[in-house]
PDB file of N, CA and C in Angstrom:
ATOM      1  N   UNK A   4     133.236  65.547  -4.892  1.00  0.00           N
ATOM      2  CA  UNK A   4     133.817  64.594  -3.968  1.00  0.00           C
ATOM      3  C   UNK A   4     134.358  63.386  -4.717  1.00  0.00           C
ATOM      4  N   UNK A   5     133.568  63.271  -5.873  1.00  0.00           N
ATOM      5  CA  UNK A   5     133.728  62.066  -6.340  1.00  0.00           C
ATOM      6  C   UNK A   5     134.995  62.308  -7.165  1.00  0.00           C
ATOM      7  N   UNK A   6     135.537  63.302  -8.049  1.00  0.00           N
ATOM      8  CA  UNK A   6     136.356  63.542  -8.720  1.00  0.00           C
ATOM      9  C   UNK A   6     137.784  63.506  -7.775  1.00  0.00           C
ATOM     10  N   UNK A   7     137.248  64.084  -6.540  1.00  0.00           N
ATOM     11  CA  UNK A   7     138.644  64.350  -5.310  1.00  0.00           C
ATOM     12  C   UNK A   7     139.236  62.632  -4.899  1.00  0.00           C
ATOM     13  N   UNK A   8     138.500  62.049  -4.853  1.00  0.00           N
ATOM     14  CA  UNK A   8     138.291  60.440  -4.732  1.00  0.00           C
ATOM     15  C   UNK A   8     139.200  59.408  -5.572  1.00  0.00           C
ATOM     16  N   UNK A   9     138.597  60.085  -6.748  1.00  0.00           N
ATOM     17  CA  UNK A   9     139.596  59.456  -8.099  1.00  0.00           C
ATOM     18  C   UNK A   9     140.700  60.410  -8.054  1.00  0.00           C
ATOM     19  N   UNK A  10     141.163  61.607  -8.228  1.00  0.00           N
ATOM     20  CA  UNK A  10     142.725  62.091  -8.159  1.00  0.00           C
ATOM     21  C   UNK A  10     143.450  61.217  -6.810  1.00  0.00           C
ATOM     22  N   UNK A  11     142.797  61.098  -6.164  1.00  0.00           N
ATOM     23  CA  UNK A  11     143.871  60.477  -4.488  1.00  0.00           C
ATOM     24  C   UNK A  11     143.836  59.621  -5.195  1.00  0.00           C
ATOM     25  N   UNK A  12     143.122  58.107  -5.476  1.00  0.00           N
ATOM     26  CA  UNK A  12     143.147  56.733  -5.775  1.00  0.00           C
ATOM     27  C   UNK A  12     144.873  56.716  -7.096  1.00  0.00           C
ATOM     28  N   UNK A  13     144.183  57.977  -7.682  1.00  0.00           N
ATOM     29  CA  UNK A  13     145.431  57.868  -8.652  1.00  0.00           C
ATOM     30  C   UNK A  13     146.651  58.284  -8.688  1.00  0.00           C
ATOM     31  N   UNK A  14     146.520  59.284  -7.395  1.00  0.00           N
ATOM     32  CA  UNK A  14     147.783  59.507  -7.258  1.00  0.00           C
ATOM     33  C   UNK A  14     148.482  58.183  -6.946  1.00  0.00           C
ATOM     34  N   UNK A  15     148.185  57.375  -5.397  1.00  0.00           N
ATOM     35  CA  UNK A  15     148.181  56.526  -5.054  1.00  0.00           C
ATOM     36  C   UNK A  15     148.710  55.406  -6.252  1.00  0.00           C
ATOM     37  N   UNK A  16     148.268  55.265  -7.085  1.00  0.00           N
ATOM     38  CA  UNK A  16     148.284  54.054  -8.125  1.00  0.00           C
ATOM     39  C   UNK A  16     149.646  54.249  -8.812  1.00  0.00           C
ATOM     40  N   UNK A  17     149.612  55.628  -9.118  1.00  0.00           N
ATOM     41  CA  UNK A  17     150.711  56.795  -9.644  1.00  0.00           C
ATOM     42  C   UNK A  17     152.055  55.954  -8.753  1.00  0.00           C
ATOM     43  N   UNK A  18     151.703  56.612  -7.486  1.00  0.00           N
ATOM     44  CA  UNK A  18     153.220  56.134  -6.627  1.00  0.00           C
ATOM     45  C   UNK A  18     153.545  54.727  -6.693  1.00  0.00           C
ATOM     46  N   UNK A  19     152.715  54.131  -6.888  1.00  0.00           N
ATOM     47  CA  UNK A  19     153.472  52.538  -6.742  1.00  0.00           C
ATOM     48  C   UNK A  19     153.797  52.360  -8.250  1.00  0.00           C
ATOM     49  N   UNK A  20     153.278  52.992  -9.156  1.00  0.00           N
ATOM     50  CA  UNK A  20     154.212  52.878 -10.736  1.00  0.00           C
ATOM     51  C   UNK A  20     155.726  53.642 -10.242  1.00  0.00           C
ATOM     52  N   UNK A  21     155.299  54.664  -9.536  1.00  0.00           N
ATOM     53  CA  UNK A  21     156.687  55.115 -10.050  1.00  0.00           C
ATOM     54  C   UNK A  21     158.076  54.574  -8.527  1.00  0.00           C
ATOM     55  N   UNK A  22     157.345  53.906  -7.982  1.00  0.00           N
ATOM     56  CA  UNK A  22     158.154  53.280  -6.910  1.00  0.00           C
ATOM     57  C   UNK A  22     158.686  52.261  -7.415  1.00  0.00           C
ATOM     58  N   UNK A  23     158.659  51.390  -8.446  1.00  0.00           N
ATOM     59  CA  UNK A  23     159.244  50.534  -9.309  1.00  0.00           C
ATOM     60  C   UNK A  23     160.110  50.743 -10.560  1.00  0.00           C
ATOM     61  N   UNK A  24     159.708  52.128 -10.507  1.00  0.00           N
ATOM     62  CA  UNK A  24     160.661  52.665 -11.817  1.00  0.00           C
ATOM     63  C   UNK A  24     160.946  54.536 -11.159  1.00  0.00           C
ATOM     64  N   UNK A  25     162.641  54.274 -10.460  1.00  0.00           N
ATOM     65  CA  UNK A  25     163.055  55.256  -9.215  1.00  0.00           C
ATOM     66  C   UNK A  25     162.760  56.689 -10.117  1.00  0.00           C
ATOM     67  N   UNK A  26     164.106  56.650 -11.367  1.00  0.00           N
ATOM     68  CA  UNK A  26     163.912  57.800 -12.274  1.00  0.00           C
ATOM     69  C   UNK A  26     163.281  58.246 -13.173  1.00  0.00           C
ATOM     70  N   UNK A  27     162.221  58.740 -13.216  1.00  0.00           N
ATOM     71  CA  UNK A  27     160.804  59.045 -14.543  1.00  0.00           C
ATOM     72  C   UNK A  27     161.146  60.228 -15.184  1.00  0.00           C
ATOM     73  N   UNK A  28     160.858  60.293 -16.016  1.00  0.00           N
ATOM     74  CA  UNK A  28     160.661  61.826 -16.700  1.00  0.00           C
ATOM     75  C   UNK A  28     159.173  62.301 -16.741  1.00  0.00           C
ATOM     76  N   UNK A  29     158.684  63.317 -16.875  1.00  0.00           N
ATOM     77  CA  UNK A  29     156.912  63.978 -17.272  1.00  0.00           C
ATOM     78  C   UNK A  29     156.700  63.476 -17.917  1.00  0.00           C
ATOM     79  N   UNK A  30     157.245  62.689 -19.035  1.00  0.00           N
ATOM     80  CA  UNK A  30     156.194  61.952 -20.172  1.00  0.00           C
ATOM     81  C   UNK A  30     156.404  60.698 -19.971  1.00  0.00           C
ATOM     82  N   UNK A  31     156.995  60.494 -19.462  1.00  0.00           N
ATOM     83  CA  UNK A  31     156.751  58.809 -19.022  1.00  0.00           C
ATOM     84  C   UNK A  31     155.532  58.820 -18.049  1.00  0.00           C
ATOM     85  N   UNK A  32     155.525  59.579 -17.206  1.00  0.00           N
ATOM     86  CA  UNK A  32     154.631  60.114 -16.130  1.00  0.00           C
ATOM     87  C   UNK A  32     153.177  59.669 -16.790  1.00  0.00           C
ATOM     88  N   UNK A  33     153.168  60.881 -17.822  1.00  0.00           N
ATOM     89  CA  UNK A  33     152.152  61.340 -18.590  1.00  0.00           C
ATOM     90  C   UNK A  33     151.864  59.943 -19.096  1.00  0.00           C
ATOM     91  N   UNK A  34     152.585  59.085 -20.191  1.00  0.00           N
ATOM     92  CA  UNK A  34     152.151  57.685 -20.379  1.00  0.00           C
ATOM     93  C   UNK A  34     151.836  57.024 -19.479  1.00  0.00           C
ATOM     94  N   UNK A  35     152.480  57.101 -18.228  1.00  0.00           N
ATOM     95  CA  UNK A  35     151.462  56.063 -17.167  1.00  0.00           C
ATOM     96  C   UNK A  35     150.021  56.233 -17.122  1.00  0.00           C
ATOM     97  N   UNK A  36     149.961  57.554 -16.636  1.00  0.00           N
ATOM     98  CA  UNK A  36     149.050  58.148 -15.786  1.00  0.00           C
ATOM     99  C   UNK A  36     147.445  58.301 -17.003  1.00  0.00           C
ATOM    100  N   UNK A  37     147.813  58.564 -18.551  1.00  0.00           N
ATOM    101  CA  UNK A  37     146.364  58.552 -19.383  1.00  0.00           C
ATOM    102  C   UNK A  37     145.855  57.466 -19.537  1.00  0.00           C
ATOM    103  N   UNK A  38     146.312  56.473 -19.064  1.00  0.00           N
ATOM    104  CA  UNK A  38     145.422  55.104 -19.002  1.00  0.00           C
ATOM    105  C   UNK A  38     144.795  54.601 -17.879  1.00  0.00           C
ATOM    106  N   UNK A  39     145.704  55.016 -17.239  1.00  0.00           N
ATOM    107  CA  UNK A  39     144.615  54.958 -15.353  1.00  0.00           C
ATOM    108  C   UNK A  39     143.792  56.218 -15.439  1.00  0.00           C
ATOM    109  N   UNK A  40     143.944  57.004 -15.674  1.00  0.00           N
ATOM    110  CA  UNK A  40     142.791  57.997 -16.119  1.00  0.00           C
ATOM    111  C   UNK A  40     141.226  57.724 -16.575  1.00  0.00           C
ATOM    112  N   UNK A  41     141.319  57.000 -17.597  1.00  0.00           N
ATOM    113  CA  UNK A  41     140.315  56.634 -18.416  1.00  0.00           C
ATOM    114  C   UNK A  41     140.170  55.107 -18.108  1.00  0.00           C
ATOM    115  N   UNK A  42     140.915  54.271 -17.311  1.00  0.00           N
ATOM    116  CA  UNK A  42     140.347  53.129 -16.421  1.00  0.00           C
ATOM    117  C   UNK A  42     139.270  53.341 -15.152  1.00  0.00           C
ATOM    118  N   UNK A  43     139.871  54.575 -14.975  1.00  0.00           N
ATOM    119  CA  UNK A  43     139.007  54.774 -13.560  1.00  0.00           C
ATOM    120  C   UNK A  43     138.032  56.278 -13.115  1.00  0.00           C
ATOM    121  N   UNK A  44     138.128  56.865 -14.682  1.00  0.00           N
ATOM    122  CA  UNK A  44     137.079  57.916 -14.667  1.00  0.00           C
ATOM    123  C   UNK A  44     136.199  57.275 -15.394  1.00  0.00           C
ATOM    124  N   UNK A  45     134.618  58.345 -15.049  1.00  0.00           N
ATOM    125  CA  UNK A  45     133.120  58.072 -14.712  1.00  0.00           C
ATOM    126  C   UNK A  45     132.814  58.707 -16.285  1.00  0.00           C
ATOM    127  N   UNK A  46     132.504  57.399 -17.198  1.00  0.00           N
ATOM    128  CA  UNK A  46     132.078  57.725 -18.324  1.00  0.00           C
ATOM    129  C   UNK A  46     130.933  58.374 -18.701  1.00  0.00           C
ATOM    130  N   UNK A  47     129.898  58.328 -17.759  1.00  0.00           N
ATOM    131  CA  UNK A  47     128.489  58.389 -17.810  1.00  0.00           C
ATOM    132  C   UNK A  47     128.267  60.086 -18.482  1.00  0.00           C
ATOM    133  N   UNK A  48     128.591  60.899 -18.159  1.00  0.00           N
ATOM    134  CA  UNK A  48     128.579  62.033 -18.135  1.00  0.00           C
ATOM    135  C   UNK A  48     128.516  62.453 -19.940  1.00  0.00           C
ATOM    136  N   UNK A  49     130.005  61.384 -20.235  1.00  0.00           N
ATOM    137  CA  UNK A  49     130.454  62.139 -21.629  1.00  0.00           C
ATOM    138  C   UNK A  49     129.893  60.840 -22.574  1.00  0.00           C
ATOM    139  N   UNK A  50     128.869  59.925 -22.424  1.00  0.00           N
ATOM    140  CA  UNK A  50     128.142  59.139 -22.904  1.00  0.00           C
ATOM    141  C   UNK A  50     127.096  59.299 -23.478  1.00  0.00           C
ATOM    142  N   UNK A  51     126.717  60.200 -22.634  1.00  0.00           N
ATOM    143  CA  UNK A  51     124.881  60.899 -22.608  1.00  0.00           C
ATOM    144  C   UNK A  51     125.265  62.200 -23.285  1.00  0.00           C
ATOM    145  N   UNK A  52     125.958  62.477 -23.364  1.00  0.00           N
ATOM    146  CA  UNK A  52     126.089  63.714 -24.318  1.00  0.00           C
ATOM    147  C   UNK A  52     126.090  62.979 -25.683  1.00  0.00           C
ATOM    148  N   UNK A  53     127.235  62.163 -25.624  1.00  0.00           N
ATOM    149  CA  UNK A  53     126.994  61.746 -27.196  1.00  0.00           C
ATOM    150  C   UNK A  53     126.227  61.302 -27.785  1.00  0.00           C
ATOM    151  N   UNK A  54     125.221  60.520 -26.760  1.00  0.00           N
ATOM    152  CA  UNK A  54     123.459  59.756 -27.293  1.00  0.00           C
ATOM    153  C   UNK A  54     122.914  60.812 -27.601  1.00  0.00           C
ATOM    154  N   UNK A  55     123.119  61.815 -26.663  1.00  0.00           N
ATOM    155  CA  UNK A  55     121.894  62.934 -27.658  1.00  0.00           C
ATOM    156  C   UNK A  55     122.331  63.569 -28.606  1.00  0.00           C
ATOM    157  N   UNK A  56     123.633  63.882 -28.918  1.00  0.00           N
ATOM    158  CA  UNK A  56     124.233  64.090 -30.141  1.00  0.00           C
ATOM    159  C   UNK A  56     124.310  63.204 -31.588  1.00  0.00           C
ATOM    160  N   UNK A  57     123.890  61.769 -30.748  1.00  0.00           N
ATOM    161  CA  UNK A  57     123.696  60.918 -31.972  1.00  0.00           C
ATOM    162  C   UNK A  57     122.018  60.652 -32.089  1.00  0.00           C
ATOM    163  N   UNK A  58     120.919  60.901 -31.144  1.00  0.00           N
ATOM    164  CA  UNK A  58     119.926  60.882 -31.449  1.00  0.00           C
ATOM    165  C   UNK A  58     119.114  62.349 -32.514  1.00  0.00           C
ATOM    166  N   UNK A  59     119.853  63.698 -31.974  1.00  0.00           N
ATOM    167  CA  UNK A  59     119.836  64.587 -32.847  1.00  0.00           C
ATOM    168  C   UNK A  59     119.813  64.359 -34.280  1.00  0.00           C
ATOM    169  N   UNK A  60     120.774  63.202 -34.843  1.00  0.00           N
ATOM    170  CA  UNK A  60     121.592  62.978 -36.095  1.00  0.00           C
ATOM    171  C   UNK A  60     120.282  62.007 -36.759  1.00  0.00           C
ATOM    172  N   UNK A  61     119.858  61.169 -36.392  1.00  0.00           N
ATOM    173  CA  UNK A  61     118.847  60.354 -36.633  1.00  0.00           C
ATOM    174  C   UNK A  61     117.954  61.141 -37.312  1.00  0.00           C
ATOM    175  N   UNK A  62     118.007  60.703 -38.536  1.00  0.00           N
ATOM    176  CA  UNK A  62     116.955  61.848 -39.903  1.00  0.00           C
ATOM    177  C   UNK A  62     116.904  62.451 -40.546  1.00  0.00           C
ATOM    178  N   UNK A  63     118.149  63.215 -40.011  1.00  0.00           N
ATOM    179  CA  UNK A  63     118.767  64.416 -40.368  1.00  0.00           C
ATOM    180  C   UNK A  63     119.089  64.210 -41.674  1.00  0.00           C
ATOM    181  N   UNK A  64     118.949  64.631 -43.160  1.00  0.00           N
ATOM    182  CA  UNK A  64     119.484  64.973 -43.918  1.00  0.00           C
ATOM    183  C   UNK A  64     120.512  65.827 -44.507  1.00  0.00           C
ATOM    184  N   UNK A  65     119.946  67.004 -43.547  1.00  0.00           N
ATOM    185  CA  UNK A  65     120.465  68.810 -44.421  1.00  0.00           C
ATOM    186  C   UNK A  65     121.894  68.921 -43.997  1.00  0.00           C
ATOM    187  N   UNK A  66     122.633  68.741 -44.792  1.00  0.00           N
ATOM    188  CA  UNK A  66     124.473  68.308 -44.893  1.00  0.00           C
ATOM    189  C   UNK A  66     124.614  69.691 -43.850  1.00  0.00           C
ATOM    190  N   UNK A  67     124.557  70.640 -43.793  1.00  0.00           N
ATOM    191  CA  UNK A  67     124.556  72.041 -42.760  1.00  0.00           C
ATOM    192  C   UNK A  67     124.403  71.110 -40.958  1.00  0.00           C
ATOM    193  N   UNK A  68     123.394  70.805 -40.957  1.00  0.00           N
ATOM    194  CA  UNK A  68     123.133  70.346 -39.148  1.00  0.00           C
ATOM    195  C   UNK A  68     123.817  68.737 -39.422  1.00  0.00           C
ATOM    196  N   UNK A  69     124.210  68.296 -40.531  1.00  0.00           N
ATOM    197  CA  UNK A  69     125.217  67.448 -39.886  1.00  0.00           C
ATOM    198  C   UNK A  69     126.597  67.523 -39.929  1.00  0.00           C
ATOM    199  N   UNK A  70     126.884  68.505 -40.447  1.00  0.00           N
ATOM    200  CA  UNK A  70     128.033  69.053 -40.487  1.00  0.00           C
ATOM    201  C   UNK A  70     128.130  69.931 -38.648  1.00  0.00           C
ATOM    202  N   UNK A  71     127.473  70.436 -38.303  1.00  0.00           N
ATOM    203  CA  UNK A  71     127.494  70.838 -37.230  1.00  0.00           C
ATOM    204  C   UNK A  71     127.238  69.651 -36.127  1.00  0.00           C
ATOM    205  N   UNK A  72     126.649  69.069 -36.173  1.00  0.00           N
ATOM    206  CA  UNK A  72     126.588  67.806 -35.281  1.00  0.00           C
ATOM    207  C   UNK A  72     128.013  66.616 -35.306  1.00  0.00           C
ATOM    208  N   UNK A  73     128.178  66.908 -36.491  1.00  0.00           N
ATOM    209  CA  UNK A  73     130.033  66.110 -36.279  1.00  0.00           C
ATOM    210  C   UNK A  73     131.020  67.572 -35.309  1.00  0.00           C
ATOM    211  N   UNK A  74     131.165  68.809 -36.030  1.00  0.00           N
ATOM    212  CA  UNK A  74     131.889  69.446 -34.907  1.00  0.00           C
ATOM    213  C   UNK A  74     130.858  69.058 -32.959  1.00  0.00           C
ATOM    214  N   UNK A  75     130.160  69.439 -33.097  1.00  0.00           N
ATOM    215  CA  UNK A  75     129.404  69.151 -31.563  1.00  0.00           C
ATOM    216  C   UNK A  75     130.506  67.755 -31.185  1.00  0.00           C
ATOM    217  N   UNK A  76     129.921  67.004 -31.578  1.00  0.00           N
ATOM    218  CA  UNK A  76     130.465  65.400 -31.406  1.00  0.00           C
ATOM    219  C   UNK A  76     132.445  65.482 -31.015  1.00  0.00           C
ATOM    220  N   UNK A  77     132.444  65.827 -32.456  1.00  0.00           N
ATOM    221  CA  UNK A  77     134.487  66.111 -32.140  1.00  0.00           C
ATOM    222  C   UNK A  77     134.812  67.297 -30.995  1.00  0.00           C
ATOM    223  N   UNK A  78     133.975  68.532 -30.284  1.00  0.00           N
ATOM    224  CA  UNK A  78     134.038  69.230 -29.413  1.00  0.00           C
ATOM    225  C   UNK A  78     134.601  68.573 -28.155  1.00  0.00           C
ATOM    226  N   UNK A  79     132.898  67.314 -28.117  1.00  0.00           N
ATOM    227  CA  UNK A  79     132.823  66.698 -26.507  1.00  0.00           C
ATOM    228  C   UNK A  79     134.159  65.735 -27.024  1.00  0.00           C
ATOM    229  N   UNK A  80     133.860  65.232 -27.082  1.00  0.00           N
ATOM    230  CA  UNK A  80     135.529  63.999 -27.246  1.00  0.00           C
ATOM    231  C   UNK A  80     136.940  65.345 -26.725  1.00  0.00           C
ATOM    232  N   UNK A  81     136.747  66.093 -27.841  1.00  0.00           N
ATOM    233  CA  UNK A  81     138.348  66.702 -27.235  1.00  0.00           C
ATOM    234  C   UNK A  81     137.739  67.261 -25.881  1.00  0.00           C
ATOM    235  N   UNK A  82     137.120  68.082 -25.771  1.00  0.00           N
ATOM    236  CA  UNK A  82     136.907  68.219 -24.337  1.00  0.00           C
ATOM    237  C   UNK A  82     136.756  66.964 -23.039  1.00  0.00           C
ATOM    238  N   UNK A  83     136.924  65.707 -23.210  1.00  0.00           N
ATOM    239  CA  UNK A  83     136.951  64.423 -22.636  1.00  0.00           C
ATOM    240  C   UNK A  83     138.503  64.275 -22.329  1.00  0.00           C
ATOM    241  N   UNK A  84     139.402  64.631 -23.628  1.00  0.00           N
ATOM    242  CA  UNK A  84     140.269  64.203 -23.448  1.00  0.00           C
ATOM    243  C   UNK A  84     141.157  64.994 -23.241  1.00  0.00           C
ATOM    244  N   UNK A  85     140.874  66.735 -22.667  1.00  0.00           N
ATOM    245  CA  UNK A  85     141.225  67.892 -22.407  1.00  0.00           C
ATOM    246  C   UNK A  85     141.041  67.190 -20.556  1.00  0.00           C
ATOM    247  N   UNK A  86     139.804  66.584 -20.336  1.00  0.00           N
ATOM    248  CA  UNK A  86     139.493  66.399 -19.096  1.00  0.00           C
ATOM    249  C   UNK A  86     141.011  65.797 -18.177  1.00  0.00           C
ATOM    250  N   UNK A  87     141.149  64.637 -19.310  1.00  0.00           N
ATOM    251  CA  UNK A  87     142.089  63.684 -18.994  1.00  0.00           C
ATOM    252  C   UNK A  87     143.511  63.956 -18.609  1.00  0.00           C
ATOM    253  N   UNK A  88     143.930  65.131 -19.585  1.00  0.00           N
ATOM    254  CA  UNK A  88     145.199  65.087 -19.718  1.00  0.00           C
ATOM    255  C   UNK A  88     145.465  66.544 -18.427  1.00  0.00           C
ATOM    256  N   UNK A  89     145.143  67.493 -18.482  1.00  0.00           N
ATOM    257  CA  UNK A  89     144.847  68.411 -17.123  1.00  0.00           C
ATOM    258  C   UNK A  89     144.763  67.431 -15.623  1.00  0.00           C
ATOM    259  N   UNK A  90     144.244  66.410 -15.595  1.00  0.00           N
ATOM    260  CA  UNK A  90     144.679  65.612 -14.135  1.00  0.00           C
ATOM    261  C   UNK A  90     145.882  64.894 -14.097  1.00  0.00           C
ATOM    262  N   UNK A  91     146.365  64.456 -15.356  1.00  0.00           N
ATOM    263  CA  UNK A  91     147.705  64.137 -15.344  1.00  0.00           C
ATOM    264  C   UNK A  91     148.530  65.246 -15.416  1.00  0.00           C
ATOM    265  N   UNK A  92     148.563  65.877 -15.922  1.00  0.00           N
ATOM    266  CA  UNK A  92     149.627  67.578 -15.966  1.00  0.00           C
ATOM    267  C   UNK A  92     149.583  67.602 -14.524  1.00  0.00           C
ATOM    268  N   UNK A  93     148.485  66.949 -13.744  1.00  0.00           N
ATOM    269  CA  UNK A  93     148.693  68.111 -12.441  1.00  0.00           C
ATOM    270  C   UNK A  93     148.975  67.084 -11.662  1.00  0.00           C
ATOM    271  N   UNK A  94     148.897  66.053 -11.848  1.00  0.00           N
ATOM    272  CA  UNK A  94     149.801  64.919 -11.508  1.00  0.00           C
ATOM    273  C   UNK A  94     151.028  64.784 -11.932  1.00  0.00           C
ATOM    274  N   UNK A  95     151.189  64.809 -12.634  1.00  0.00           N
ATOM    275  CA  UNK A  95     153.133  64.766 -13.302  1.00  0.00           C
ATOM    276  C   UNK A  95     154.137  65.631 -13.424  1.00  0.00           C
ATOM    277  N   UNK A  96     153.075  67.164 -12.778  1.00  0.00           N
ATOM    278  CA  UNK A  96     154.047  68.589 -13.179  1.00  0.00           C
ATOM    279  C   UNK A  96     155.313  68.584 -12.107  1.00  0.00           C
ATOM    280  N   UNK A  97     155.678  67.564 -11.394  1.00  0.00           N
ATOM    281  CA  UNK A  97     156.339  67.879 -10.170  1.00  0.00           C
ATOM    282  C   UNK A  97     158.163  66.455 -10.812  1.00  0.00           C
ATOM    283  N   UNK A  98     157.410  65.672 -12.223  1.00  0.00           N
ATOM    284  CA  UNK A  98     158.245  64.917 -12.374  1.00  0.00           C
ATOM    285  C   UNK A  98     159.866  66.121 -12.943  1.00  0.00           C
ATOM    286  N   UNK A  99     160.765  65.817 -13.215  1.00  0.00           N
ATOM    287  CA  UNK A  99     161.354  66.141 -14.548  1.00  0.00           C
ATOM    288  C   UNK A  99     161.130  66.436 -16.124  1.00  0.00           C
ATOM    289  N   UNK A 100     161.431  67.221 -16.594  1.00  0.00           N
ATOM    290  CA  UNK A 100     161.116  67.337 -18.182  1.00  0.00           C
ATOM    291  C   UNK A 100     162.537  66.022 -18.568  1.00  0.00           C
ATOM    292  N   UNK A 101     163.638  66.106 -18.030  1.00  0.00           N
ATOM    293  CA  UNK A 101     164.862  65.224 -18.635  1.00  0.00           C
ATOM    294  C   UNK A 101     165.418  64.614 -16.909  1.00  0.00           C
ATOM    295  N   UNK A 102     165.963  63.781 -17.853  1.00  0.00           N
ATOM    296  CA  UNK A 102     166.865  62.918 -16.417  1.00  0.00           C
ATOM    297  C   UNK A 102     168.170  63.614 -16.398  1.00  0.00           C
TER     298      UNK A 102
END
């Protein structure tokens, strides 16, 4: 519900950017839209993953599990920002590729 909440709010936010600027292209779109993204999505989720990914790390010597604990770490981030860019695609797929 909560995710359905934030796509409306942003669509919403979306239209009054692009009601000030008539002709957009998808990547202008796309530049609007990844910063209201990550203004107004719920960090908590991909926070607590990384505390325990960084409490894991705490001690750790053996170059092997921290070598694997940096991929873990670089996983969640791109998957954060896989999150991000999929609500804008599906927000912006309706702009133009060219004017």
């Amino acid at each position: 519900m909560t995710k359905f909440l934030i796509f409306i709010l942003l669509g919403c936010t979306l239209q009054t950017a692009i009601a000030q600027d008539k002709k957009q292209t998808r990547d202008q779109c796309m530049a609007k839209c990844l910063p209201l993204i990550a203004e107004f999505n719920d960090h908590g989720r991909h926070e607590q993953v990384l505390k325990k990914i960084q409490a894991k790390r705490e001690g750790v010597t053996d170059p092997a599990i921290l070598k694997a604990l940096d991929k873990d770490e670089a996983d969640e981030m791109d998957k954060y920002q896989d999150k991000h860019e999929k609500m804008c695609r599906d927000l912006c797929k309706y702009f133009p590729e060219t004017l």
